[in-house]
Amino acid sequence: MMVRLSALSAIVLAFFVLTGCVNTPTEMVQTKDDRPFIMFSGAQSGDVVVLDGINLGLASDYITGKSGMRIESGTHILQIKRAGETIFNQKFYVSDGISKTFTIGGN
């Protein structure tokens, strides 16, 4: 009887020890989006952003001080089209952590 009780105690003790080993340490990792972004001032309703030949939507969605368009680091060609005509065309370079504002002219 005593041997049986010792064996049962050993099993219960082993169970508690092993369940304590199951909890693995966790580590919280946060990633910061440090990509550059561009914004526009002077954009009119309907002005379209074309970056490196790709239509990225309306310039009015990325107004200075409100929101920026995240882009990859590097050299880009930016065009702004109004009623199908290119009214702004510029080659520029941006690196990580940089914000750049383009002033769109024309009426």
PDB file of N, CA and C in Angstrom:
ATOM      1  N   MET A   1       0.813  -1.191   0.000  1.00  0.00           N
ATOM      2  CA  MET A   1       0.000   0.000   0.000  1.00  0.00           C
ATOM      3  C   MET A   1       0.857   1.255   0.000  1.00  0.00           C
ATOM      4  N   MET A   2       1.928   1.235   0.827  1.00  0.00           N
ATOM      5  CA  MET A   2       2.826   2.385   0.915  1.00  0.00           C
ATOM      6  C   MET A   2       3.559   2.601  -0.409  1.00  0.00           C
ATOM      7  N   VAL A   3       3.938   1.508  -1.069  1.00  0.00           N
ATOM      8  CA  VAL A   3       4.636   1.602  -2.350  1.00  0.00           C
ATOM      9  C   VAL A   3       3.704   2.184  -3.399  1.00  0.00           C
ATOM     10  N   ARG A   4       2.450   1.775  -3.337  1.00  0.00           N
ATOM     11  CA  ARG A   4       1.470   2.276  -4.279  1.00  0.00           C
ATOM     12  C   ARG A   4       1.233   3.767  -4.082  1.00  0.00           C
ATOM     13  N   LEU A   5       1.174   4.214  -2.860  1.00  0.00           N
ATOM     14  CA  LEU A   5       0.980   5.620  -2.544  1.00  0.00           C
ATOM     15  C   LEU A   5       2.189   6.437  -2.983  1.00  0.00           C
ATOM     16  N   SER A   6       3.386   5.898  -2.795  1.00  0.00           N
ATOM     17  CA  SER A   6       4.605   6.585  -3.239  1.00  0.00           C
ATOM     18  C   SER A   6       4.645   6.688  -4.757  1.00  0.00           C
ATOM     19  N   ALA A   7       4.248   5.625  -5.430  1.00  0.00           N
ATOM     20  CA  ALA A   7       4.230   5.632  -6.893  1.00  0.00           C
ATOM     21  C   ALA A   7       3.216   6.651  -7.399  1.00  0.00           C
ATOM     22  N   LEU A   8       2.045   6.695  -6.780  1.00  0.00           N
ATOM     23  CA  LEU A   8       1.019   7.659  -7.166  1.00  0.00           C
ATOM     24  C   LEU A   8       1.486   9.085  -6.898  1.00  0.00           C
ATOM     25  N   SER A   9       2.132   9.309  -5.769  1.00  0.00           N
ATOM     26  CA  SER A   9       2.675  10.636  -5.448  1.00  0.00           C
ATOM     27  C   SER A   9       3.736  11.043  -6.458  1.00  0.00           C
ATOM     28  N   ALA A  10       4.570  10.104  -6.859  1.00  0.00           N
ATOM     29  CA  ALA A  10       5.615  10.390  -7.848  1.00  0.00           C
ATOM     30  C   ALA A  10       5.003  10.762  -9.191  1.00  0.00           C
ATOM     31  N   ILE A  11       3.945  10.079  -9.578  1.00  0.00           N
ATOM     32  CA  ILE A  11       3.280  10.374 -10.849  1.00  0.00           C
ATOM     33  C   ILE A  11       2.635  11.761 -10.805  1.00  0.00           C
ATOM     34  N   VAL A  12       1.957  12.069  -9.719  1.00  0.00           N
ATOM     35  CA  VAL A  12       1.324  13.386  -9.575  1.00  0.00           C
ATOM     36  C   VAL A  12       2.376  14.488  -9.575  1.00  0.00           C
ATOM     37  N   LEU A  13       3.464  14.276  -8.861  1.00  0.00           N
ATOM     38  CA  LEU A  13       4.550  15.258  -8.816  1.00  0.00           C
ATOM     39  C   LEU A  13       5.160  15.451 -10.203  1.00  0.00           C
ATOM     40  N   ALA A  14       5.380  14.346 -10.917  1.00  0.00           N
ATOM     41  CA  ALA A  14       5.934  14.427 -12.273  1.00  0.00           C
ATOM     42  C   ALA A  14       4.986  15.194 -13.195  1.00  0.00           C
ATOM     43  N   PHE A  15       3.693  14.977 -13.043  1.00  0.00           N
ATOM     44  CA  PHE A  15       2.703  15.685 -13.850  1.00  0.00           C
ATOM     45  C   PHE A  15       2.804  17.196 -13.652  1.00  0.00           C
ATOM     46  N   PHE A  16       2.873  17.632 -12.407  1.00  0.00           N
ATOM     47  CA  PHE A  16       2.967  19.068 -12.124  1.00  0.00           C
ATOM     48  C   PHE A  16       4.286  19.661 -12.611  1.00  0.00           C
ATOM     49  N   VAL A  17       5.361  18.920 -12.482  1.00  0.00           N
ATOM     50  CA  VAL A  17       6.664  19.407 -12.954  1.00  0.00           C
ATOM     51  C   VAL A  17       6.653  19.546 -14.468  1.00  0.00           C
ATOM     52  N   LEU A  18       6.133  18.538 -15.160  1.00  0.00           N
ATOM     53  CA  LEU A  18       6.120  18.577 -16.624  1.00  0.00           C
ATOM     54  C   LEU A  18       5.170  19.639 -17.171  1.00  0.00           C
ATOM     55  N   THR A  19       4.047  19.866 -16.522  1.00  0.00           N
ATOM     56  CA  THR A  19       3.148  20.917 -17.015  1.00  0.00           C
ATOM     57  C   THR A  19       3.768  22.294 -16.821  1.00  0.00           C
ATOM     58  N   GLY A  20       4.619  22.434 -15.846  1.00  0.00           N
ATOM     59  CA  GLY A  20       5.335  23.694 -15.657  1.00  0.00           C
ATOM     60  C   GLY A  20       6.343  23.935 -16.759  1.00  0.00           C
ATOM     61  N   CYS A  21       6.838  22.869 -17.385  1.00  0.00           N
ATOM     62  CA  CYS A  21       7.820  22.993 -18.467  1.00  0.00           C
ATOM     63  C   CYS A  21       7.171  23.350 -19.797  1.00  0.00           C
ATOM     64  N   VAL A  22       5.872  23.203 -19.888  1.00  0.00           N
ATOM     65  CA  VAL A  22       5.178  23.453 -21.145  1.00  0.00           C
ATOM     66  C   VAL A  22       5.135  24.940 -21.478  1.00  0.00           C
ATOM     67  N   ASN A  23       5.065  25.781 -20.493  1.00  0.00           N
ATOM     68  CA  ASN A  23       4.989  27.220 -20.738  1.00  0.00           C
ATOM     69  C   ASN A  23       6.319  27.716 -21.279  1.00  0.00           C
ATOM     70  N   THR A  24       6.313  28.063 -22.557  1.00  0.00           N
ATOM     71  CA  THR A  24       7.537  28.575 -23.171  1.00  0.00           C
ATOM     72  C   THR A  24       7.575  30.088 -23.026  1.00  0.00           C
ATOM     73  N   PRO A  25       8.749  30.635 -22.935  1.00  0.00           N
ATOM     74  CA  PRO A  25       8.835  32.095 -22.827  1.00  0.00           C
ATOM     75  C   PRO A  25       8.350  32.744 -24.121  1.00  0.00           C
ATOM     76  N   THR A  26       7.703  33.871 -23.982  1.00  0.00           N
ATOM     77  CA  THR A  26       7.232  34.595 -25.160  1.00  0.00           C
ATOM     78  C   THR A  26       7.974  35.913 -25.267  1.00  0.00           C
ATOM     79  N   GLU A  27       8.089  36.377 -26.479  1.00  0.00           N
ATOM     80  CA  GLU A  27       8.779  37.637 -26.732  1.00  0.00           C
ATOM     81  C   GLU A  27       7.906  38.463 -27.651  1.00  0.00           C
ATOM     82  N   MET A  28       7.687  39.710 -27.302  1.00  0.00           N
ATOM     83  CA  MET A  28       6.874  40.585 -28.127  1.00  0.00           C
ATOM     84  C   MET A  28       7.784  41.347 -29.087  1.00  0.00           C
ATOM     85  N   VAL A  29       7.468  41.241 -30.371  1.00  0.00           N
ATOM     86  CA  VAL A  29       8.255  41.920 -31.394  1.00  0.00           C
ATOM     87  C   VAL A  29       7.357  42.928 -32.089  1.00  0.00           C
ATOM     88  N   GLN A  30       7.801  44.158 -32.143  1.00  0.00           N
ATOM     89  CA  GLN A  30       7.057  45.190 -32.853  1.00  0.00           C
ATOM     90  C   GLN A  30       7.889  45.641 -34.041  1.00  0.00           C
ATOM     91  N   THR A  31       7.215  45.822 -35.158  1.00  0.00           N
ATOM     92  CA  THR A  31       7.892  46.279 -36.353  1.00  0.00           C
ATOM     93  C   THR A  31       7.415  47.679 -36.688  1.00  0.00           C
ATOM     94  N   LYS A  32       8.354  48.550 -36.930  1.00  0.00           N
ATOM     95  CA  LYS A  32       8.018  49.928 -37.269  1.00  0.00           C
ATOM     96  C   LYS A  32       8.084  50.075 -38.784  1.00  0.00           C
ATOM     97  N   ASP A  33       7.046  50.661 -39.350  1.00  0.00           N
ATOM     98  CA  ASP A  33       7.032  50.916 -40.788  1.00  0.00           C
ATOM     99  C   ASP A  33       7.767  52.225 -41.029  1.00  0.00           C
ATOM    100  N   ASP A  34       9.005  52.106 -41.451  1.00  0.00           N
ATOM    101  CA  ASP A  34       9.867  53.275 -41.622  1.00  0.00           C
ATOM    102  C   ASP A  34       9.988  53.684 -43.090  1.00  0.00           C
ATOM    103  N   ARG A  35       9.119  53.111 -43.936  1.00  0.00           N
ATOM    104  CA  ARG A  35       9.182  53.467 -45.355  1.00  0.00           C
ATOM    105  C   ARG A  35       8.878  54.953 -45.536  1.00  0.00           C
ATOM    106  N   PRO A  36       9.444  55.555 -46.559  1.00  0.00           N
ATOM    107  CA  PRO A  36       9.144  56.965 -46.820  1.00  0.00           C
ATOM    108  C   PRO A  36       7.690  57.131 -47.268  1.00  0.00           C
ATOM    109  N   PHE A  37       7.199  58.356 -47.144  1.00  0.00           N
ATOM    110  CA  PHE A  37       5.866  58.620 -47.673  1.00  0.00           C
ATOM    111  C   PHE A  37       5.836  59.983 -48.327  1.00  0.00           C
ATOM    112  N   ILE A  38       4.900  60.119 -49.271  1.00  0.00           N
ATOM    113  CA  ILE A  38       4.742  61.374 -50.004  1.00  0.00           C
ATOM    114  C   ILE A  38       3.337  61.922 -49.762  1.00  0.00           C
ATOM    115  N   MET A  39       3.256  63.266 -49.836  1.00  0.00           N
ATOM    116  CA  MET A  39       1.988  63.975 -49.655  1.00  0.00           C
ATOM    117  C   MET A  39       1.923  65.086 -50.695  1.00  0.00           C
ATOM    118  N   PHE A  40       0.740  65.653 -50.826  1.00  0.00           N
ATOM    119  CA  PHE A  40       0.536  66.684 -51.839  1.00  0.00           C
ATOM    120  C   PHE A  40      -0.166  67.900 -51.252  1.00  0.00           C
ATOM    121  N   SER A  41       0.256  69.072 -51.726  1.00  0.00           N
ATOM    122  CA  SER A  41      -0.464  70.307 -51.398  1.00  0.00           C
ATOM    123  C   SER A  41      -0.876  70.937 -52.722  1.00  0.00           C
ATOM    124  N   GLY A  42      -1.988  71.608 -52.710  1.00  0.00           N
ATOM    125  CA  GLY A  42      -2.488  72.255 -53.922  1.00  0.00           C
ATOM    126  C   GLY A  42      -3.190  71.309 -54.874  1.00  0.00           C
ATOM    127  N   ALA A  43      -3.490  70.100 -54.429  1.00  0.00           N
ATOM    128  CA  ALA A  43      -4.172  69.135 -55.300  1.00  0.00           C
ATOM    129  C   ALA A  43      -5.633  69.525 -55.465  1.00  0.00           C
ATOM    130  N   GLN A  44      -6.114  69.373 -56.667  1.00  0.00           N
ATOM    131  CA  GLN A  44      -7.522  69.634 -56.946  1.00  0.00           C
ATOM    132  C   GLN A  44      -8.282  68.318 -57.022  1.00  0.00           C
ATOM    133  N   SER A  45      -9.572  68.412 -56.868  1.00  0.00           N
ATOM    134  CA  SER A  45     -10.419  67.228 -56.969  1.00  0.00           C
ATOM    135  C   SER A  45     -10.225  66.583 -58.345  1.00  0.00           C
ATOM    136  N   GLY A  46      -9.946  65.308 -58.357  1.00  0.00           N
ATOM    137  CA  GLY A  46      -9.762  64.600 -59.623  1.00  0.00           C
ATOM    138  C   GLY A  46      -8.321  64.455 -60.061  1.00  0.00           C
ATOM    139  N   ASP A  47      -7.365  65.142 -59.403  1.00  0.00           N
ATOM    140  CA  ASP A  47      -5.946  64.974 -59.746  1.00  0.00           C
ATOM    141  C   ASP A  47      -5.518  63.549 -59.404  1.00  0.00           C
ATOM    142  N   VAL A  48      -4.896  62.878 -60.352  1.00  0.00           N
ATOM    143  CA  VAL A  48      -4.525  61.470 -60.194  1.00  0.00           C
ATOM    144  C   VAL A  48      -3.016  61.341 -60.042  1.00  0.00           C
ATOM    145  N   VAL A  49      -2.594  60.515 -59.080  1.00  0.00           N
ATOM    146  CA  VAL A  49      -1.173  60.253 -58.828  1.00  0.00           C
ATOM    147  C   VAL A  49      -0.746  59.043 -59.655  1.00  0.00           C
ATOM    148  N   VAL A  50       0.317  59.218 -60.441  1.00  0.00           N
ATOM    149  CA  VAL A  50       0.911  58.111 -61.191  1.00  0.00           C
ATOM    150  C   VAL A  50       2.367  58.039 -60.753  1.00  0.00           C
ATOM    151  N   LEU A  51       2.724  56.942 -60.088  1.00  0.00           N
ATOM    152  CA  LEU A  51       4.084  56.761 -59.583  1.00  0.00           C
ATOM    153  C   LEU A  51       4.722  55.594 -60.315  1.00  0.00           C
ATOM    154  N   ASP A  52       5.816  55.873 -60.995  1.00  0.00           N
ATOM    155  CA  ASP A  52       6.533  54.852 -61.770  1.00  0.00           C
ATOM    156  C   ASP A  52       5.603  54.147 -62.757  1.00  0.00           C
ATOM    157  N   GLY A  53       4.700  54.919 -63.351  1.00  0.00           N
ATOM    158  CA  GLY A  53       3.797  54.383 -64.365  1.00  0.00           C
ATOM    159  C   GLY A  53       2.565  53.684 -63.822  1.00  0.00           C
ATOM    160  N   ILE A  54       2.386  53.673 -62.502  1.00  0.00           N
ATOM    161  CA  ILE A  54       1.249  52.981 -61.891  1.00  0.00           C
ATOM    162  C   ILE A  54       0.289  54.005 -61.285  1.00  0.00           C
ATOM    163  N   ASN A  55      -0.984  53.925 -61.674  1.00  0.00           N
ATOM    164  CA  ASN A  55      -2.014  54.814 -61.143  1.00  0.00           C
ATOM    165  C   ASN A  55      -2.278  54.429 -59.689  1.00  0.00           C
ATOM    166  N   LEU A  56      -2.038  55.370 -58.761  1.00  0.00           N
ATOM    167  CA  LEU A  56      -2.205  55.103 -57.333  1.00  0.00           C
ATOM    168  C   LEU A  56      -3.381  55.845 -56.713  1.00  0.00           C
ATOM    169  N   GLY A  57      -4.245  56.390 -57.533  1.00  0.00           N
ATOM    170  CA  GLY A  57      -5.446  57.028 -56.997  1.00  0.00           C
ATOM    171  C   GLY A  57      -5.360  58.536 -56.964  1.00  0.00           C
ATOM    172  N   LEU A  58      -6.242  59.126 -56.195  1.00  0.00           N
ATOM    173  CA  LEU A  58      -6.381  60.580 -56.152  1.00  0.00           C
ATOM    174  C   LEU A  58      -5.361  61.233 -55.226  1.00  0.00           C
ATOM    175  N   ALA A  59      -4.790  62.333 -55.694  1.00  0.00           N
ATOM    176  CA  ALA A  59      -3.836  63.099 -54.883  1.00  0.00           C
ATOM    177  C   ALA A  59      -4.531  63.681 -53.656  1.00  0.00           C
ATOM    178  N   SER A  60      -5.812  63.964 -53.769  1.00  0.00           N
ATOM    179  CA  SER A  60      -6.552  64.549 -52.638  1.00  0.00           C
ATOM    180  C   SER A  60      -6.684  63.578 -51.463  1.00  0.00           C
ATOM    181  N   ASP A  61      -6.384  62.301 -51.670  1.00  0.00           N
ATOM    182  CA  ASP A  61      -6.386  61.323 -50.570  1.00  0.00           C
ATOM    183  C   ASP A  61      -5.113  61.414 -49.733  1.00  0.00           C
ATOM    184  N   TYR A  62      -4.134  62.173 -50.214  1.00  0.00           N
ATOM    185  CA  TYR A  62      -2.827  62.257 -49.543  1.00  0.00           C
ATOM    186  C   TYR A  62      -2.420  63.711 -49.338  1.00  0.00           C
ATOM    187  N   ILE A  63      -3.282  64.456 -48.682  1.00  0.00           N
ATOM    188  CA  ILE A  63      -3.066  65.884 -48.453  1.00  0.00           C
ATOM    189  C   ILE A  63      -2.088  66.081 -47.293  1.00  0.00           C
ATOM    190  N   THR A  64      -1.186  67.050 -47.462  1.00  0.00           N
ATOM    191  CA  THR A  64      -0.190  67.371 -46.441  1.00  0.00           C
ATOM    192  C   THR A  64      -0.847  67.564 -45.079  1.00  0.00           C
ATOM    193  N   GLY A  65      -0.297  66.911 -44.076  1.00  0.00           N
ATOM    194  CA  GLY A  65      -0.787  67.033 -42.712  1.00  0.00           C
ATOM    195  C   GLY A  65      -1.929  66.099 -42.357  1.00  0.00           C
ATOM    196  N   LYS A  66      -2.496  65.411 -43.346  1.00  0.00           N
ATOM    197  CA  LYS A  66      -3.616  64.497 -43.071  1.00  0.00           C
ATOM    198  C   LYS A  66      -3.196  63.043 -43.224  1.00  0.00           C
ATOM    199  N   SER A  67      -2.673  62.690 -44.371  1.00  0.00           N
ATOM    200  CA  SER A  67      -2.207  61.317 -44.569  1.00  0.00           C
ATOM    201  C   SER A  67      -1.170  61.301 -45.679  1.00  0.00           C
ATOM    202  N   GLY A  68      -0.313  60.297 -45.631  1.00  0.00           N
ATOM    203  CA  GLY A  68       0.735  60.162 -46.635  1.00  0.00           C
ATOM    204  C   GLY A  68       0.640  58.832 -47.350  1.00  0.00           C
ATOM    205  N   MET A  69       1.186  58.792 -48.547  1.00  0.00           N
ATOM    206  CA  MET A  69       1.227  57.567 -49.338  1.00  0.00           C
ATOM    207  C   MET A  69       2.567  56.885 -49.085  1.00  0.00           C
ATOM    208  N   ARG A  70       2.555  55.700 -48.489  1.00  0.00           N
ATOM    209  CA  ARG A  70       3.787  54.948 -48.232  1.00  0.00           C
ATOM    210  C   ARG A  70       4.320  54.400 -49.548  1.00  0.00           C
ATOM    211  N   ILE A  71       5.625  54.594 -49.752  1.00  0.00           N
ATOM    212  CA  ILE A  71       6.272  54.081 -50.957  1.00  0.00           C
ATOM    213  C   ILE A  71       7.584  53.416 -50.546  1.00  0.00           C
ATOM    214  N   GLU A  72       8.212  52.739 -51.469  1.00  0.00           N
ATOM    215  CA  GLU A  72       9.497  52.100 -51.199  1.00  0.00           C
ATOM    216  C   GLU A  72      10.619  53.128 -51.348  1.00  0.00           C
ATOM    217  N   SER A  73      11.715  52.901 -50.643  1.00  0.00           N
ATOM    218  CA  SER A  73      12.897  53.763 -50.789  1.00  0.00           C
ATOM    219  C   SER A  73      13.431  53.641 -52.204  1.00  0.00           C
ATOM    220  N   GLY A  74      14.022  54.724 -52.681  1.00  0.00           N
ATOM    221  CA  GLY A  74      14.647  54.678 -53.997  1.00  0.00           C
ATOM    222  C   GLY A  74      14.250  55.852 -54.860  1.00  0.00           C
ATOM    223  N   THR A  75      14.586  55.736 -56.133  1.00  0.00           N
ATOM    224  CA  THR A  75      14.296  56.774 -57.119  1.00  0.00           C
ATOM    225  C   THR A  75      12.965  56.457 -57.792  1.00  0.00           C
ATOM    226  N   HIS A  76      12.141  57.479 -57.934  1.00  0.00           N
ATOM    227  CA  HIS A  76      10.804  57.311 -58.514  1.00  0.00           C
ATOM    228  C   HIS A  76      10.529  58.427 -59.512  1.00  0.00           C
ATOM    229  N   ILE A  77       9.566  58.174 -60.383  1.00  0.00           N
ATOM    230  CA  ILE A  77       9.060  59.202 -61.294  1.00  0.00           C
ATOM    231  C   ILE A  77       7.600  59.432 -60.934  1.00  0.00           C
ATOM    232  N   LEU A  78       7.303  60.670 -60.568  1.00  0.00           N
ATOM    233  CA  LEU A  78       5.956  61.042 -60.145  1.00  0.00           C
ATOM    234  C   LEU A  78       5.307  61.905 -61.217  1.00  0.00           C
ATOM    235  N   GLN A  79       4.084  61.549 -61.556  1.00  0.00           N
ATOM    236  CA  GLN A  79       3.277  62.368 -62.456  1.00  0.00           C
ATOM    237  C   GLN A  79       1.937  62.628 -61.783  1.00  0.00           C
ATOM    238  N   ILE A  80       1.422  63.818 -61.993  1.00  0.00           N
ATOM    239  CA  ILE A  80       0.064  64.146 -61.575  1.00  0.00           C
ATOM    240  C   ILE A  80      -0.707  64.441 -62.852  1.00  0.00           C
ATOM    241  N   LYS A  81      -1.830  63.756 -62.996  1.00  0.00           N
ATOM    242  CA  LYS A  81      -2.651  63.945 -64.195  1.00  0.00           C
ATOM    243  C   LYS A  81      -3.972  64.585 -63.805  1.00  0.00           C
ATOM    244  N   ARG A  82      -4.353  65.550 -64.607  1.00  0.00           N
ATOM    245  CA  ARG A  82      -5.631  66.247 -64.414  1.00  0.00           C
ATOM    246  C   ARG A  82      -6.376  66.189 -65.742  1.00  0.00           C
ATOM    247  N   ALA A  83      -7.551  65.598 -65.723  1.00  0.00           N
ATOM    248  CA  ALA A  83      -8.364  65.433 -66.936  1.00  0.00           C
ATOM    249  C   ALA A  83      -7.554  64.748 -68.037  1.00  0.00           C
ATOM    250  N   GLY A  84      -6.737  63.760 -67.650  1.00  0.00           N
ATOM    251  CA  GLY A  84      -5.964  62.988 -68.618  1.00  0.00           C
ATOM    252  C   GLY A  84      -4.661  63.618 -69.061  1.00  0.00           C
ATOM    253  N   GLU A  85      -4.424  64.874 -68.697  1.00  0.00           N
ATOM    254  CA  GLU A  85      -3.203  65.584 -69.080  1.00  0.00           C
ATOM    255  C   GLU A  85      -2.216  65.612 -67.930  1.00  0.00           C
ATOM    256  N   THR A  86      -0.928  65.407 -68.232  1.00  0.00           N
ATOM    257  CA  THR A  86       0.104  65.474 -67.199  1.00  0.00           C
ATOM    258  C   THR A  86       0.378  66.932 -66.859  1.00  0.00           C
ATOM    259  N   ILE A  87       0.138  67.311 -65.591  1.00  0.00           N
ATOM    260  CA  ILE A  87       0.377  68.697 -65.168  1.00  0.00           C
ATOM    261  C   ILE A  87       1.604  68.801 -64.263  1.00  0.00           C
ATOM    262  N   PHE A  88       2.135  67.652 -63.837  1.00  0.00           N
ATOM    263  CA  PHE A  88       3.295  67.624 -62.948  1.00  0.00           C
ATOM    264  C   PHE A  88       4.086  66.375 -63.283  1.00  0.00           C
ATOM    265  N   ASN A  89       5.405  66.537 -63.417  1.00  0.00           N
ATOM    266  CA  ASN A  89       6.266  65.405 -63.749  1.00  0.00           C
ATOM    267  C   ASN A  89       7.612  65.634 -63.078  1.00  0.00           C
ATOM    268  N   GLN A  90       8.000  64.739 -62.166  1.00  0.00           N
ATOM    269  CA  GLN A  90       9.266  64.936 -61.450  1.00  0.00           C
ATOM    270  C   GLN A  90       9.886  63.595 -61.076  1.00  0.00           C
ATOM    271  N   LYS A  91      11.205  63.525 -61.250  1.00  0.00           N
ATOM    272  CA  LYS A  91      11.978  62.374 -60.785  1.00  0.00           C
ATOM    273  C   LYS A  91      12.554  62.756 -59.426  1.00  0.00           C
ATOM    274  N   PHE A  92      12.458  61.847 -58.437  1.00  0.00           N
ATOM    275  CA  PHE A  92      12.937  62.166 -57.092  1.00  0.00           C
ATOM    276  C   PHE A  92      13.454  60.911 -56.407  1.00  0.00           C
ATOM    277  N   TYR A  93      14.204  61.131 -55.332  1.00  0.00           N
ATOM    278  CA  TYR A  93      14.746  60.036 -54.521  1.00  0.00           C
ATOM    279  C   TYR A  93      14.298  60.223 -53.079  1.00  0.00           C
ATOM    280  N   VAL A  94      13.896  59.129 -52.426  1.00  0.00           N
ATOM    281  CA  VAL A  94      13.564  59.152 -50.998  1.00  0.00           C
ATOM    282  C   VAL A  94      14.179  57.933 -50.323  1.00  0.00           C
ATOM    283  N   SER A  95      14.534  58.118 -49.051  1.00  0.00           N
ATOM    284  CA  SER A  95      15.065  57.003 -48.263  1.00  0.00           C
ATOM    285  C   SER A  95      14.171  56.784 -47.047  1.00  0.00           C
ATOM    286  N   ASP A  96      14.426  55.708 -46.315  1.00  0.00           N
ATOM    287  CA  ASP A  96      13.604  55.352 -45.154  1.00  0.00           C
ATOM    288  C   ASP A  96      13.502  56.508 -44.162  1.00  0.00           C
ATOM    289  N   GLY A  97      12.314  56.675 -43.600  1.00  0.00           N
ATOM    290  CA  GLY A  97      12.088  57.683 -42.570  1.00  0.00           C
ATOM    291  C   GLY A  97      11.836  59.082 -43.102  1.00  0.00           C
ATOM    292  N   ILE A  98      11.770  59.237 -44.410  1.00  0.00           N
ATOM    293  CA  ILE A  98      11.619  60.566 -45.028  1.00  0.00           C
ATOM    294  C   ILE A  98      10.173  60.776 -45.473  1.00  0.00           C
ATOM    295  N   SER A  99       9.680  61.997 -45.264  1.00  0.00           N
ATOM    296  CA  SER A  99       8.399  62.386 -45.855  1.00  0.00           C
ATOM    297  C   SER A  99       8.685  63.526 -46.827  1.00  0.00           C
ATOM    298  N   LYS A 100       7.994  63.505 -47.951  1.00  0.00           N
ATOM    299  CA  LYS A 100       8.226  64.516 -48.979  1.00  0.00           C
ATOM    300  C   LYS A 100       6.875  65.049 -49.436  1.00  0.00           C
ATOM    301  N   THR A 101       6.787  66.382 -49.500  1.00  0.00           N
ATOM    302  CA  THR A 101       5.556  67.027 -49.956  1.00  0.00           C
ATOM    303  C   THR A 101       5.789  67.644 -51.324  1.00  0.00           C
ATOM    304  N   PHE A 102       4.871  67.386 -52.232  1.00  0.00           N
ATOM    305  CA  PHE A 102       4.924  67.966 -53.574  1.00  0.00           C
ATOM    306  C   PHE A 102       3.816  69.003 -53.689  1.00  0.00           C
ATOM    307  N   THR A 103       4.190  70.184 -54.183  1.00  0.00           N
ATOM    308  CA  THR A 103       3.212  71.245 -54.399  1.00  0.00           C
ATOM    309  C   THR A 103       2.785  71.189 -55.854  1.00  0.00           C
ATOM    310  N   ILE A 104       1.501  70.982 -56.046  1.00  0.00           N
ATOM    311  CA  ILE A 104       0.958  70.847 -57.395  1.00  0.00           C
ATOM    312  C   ILE A 104       0.426  72.202 -57.831  1.00  0.00           C
ATOM    313  N   GLY A 105       0.917  72.661 -58.956  1.00  0.00           N
ATOM    314  CA  GLY A 105       0.475  73.955 -59.477  1.00  0.00           C
ATOM    315  C   GLY A 105      -0.544  73.764 -60.577  1.00  0.00           C
ATOM    316  N   GLY A 106      -0.875  74.830 -61.216  1.00  0.00           N
ATOM    317  CA  GLY A 106      -1.821  74.776 -62.333  1.00  0.00           C
ATOM    318  C   GLY A 106      -3.244  75.003 -61.862  1.00  0.00           C
ATOM    319  N   ASN A 107      -4.080  75.403 -62.796  1.00  0.00           N
ATOM    320  CA  ASN A 107      -5.495  75.664 -62.462  1.00  0.00           C
ATOM    321  C   ASN A 107      -6.385  74.686 -63.125  1.00  0.00           C
TER     322      ASN A 107
END
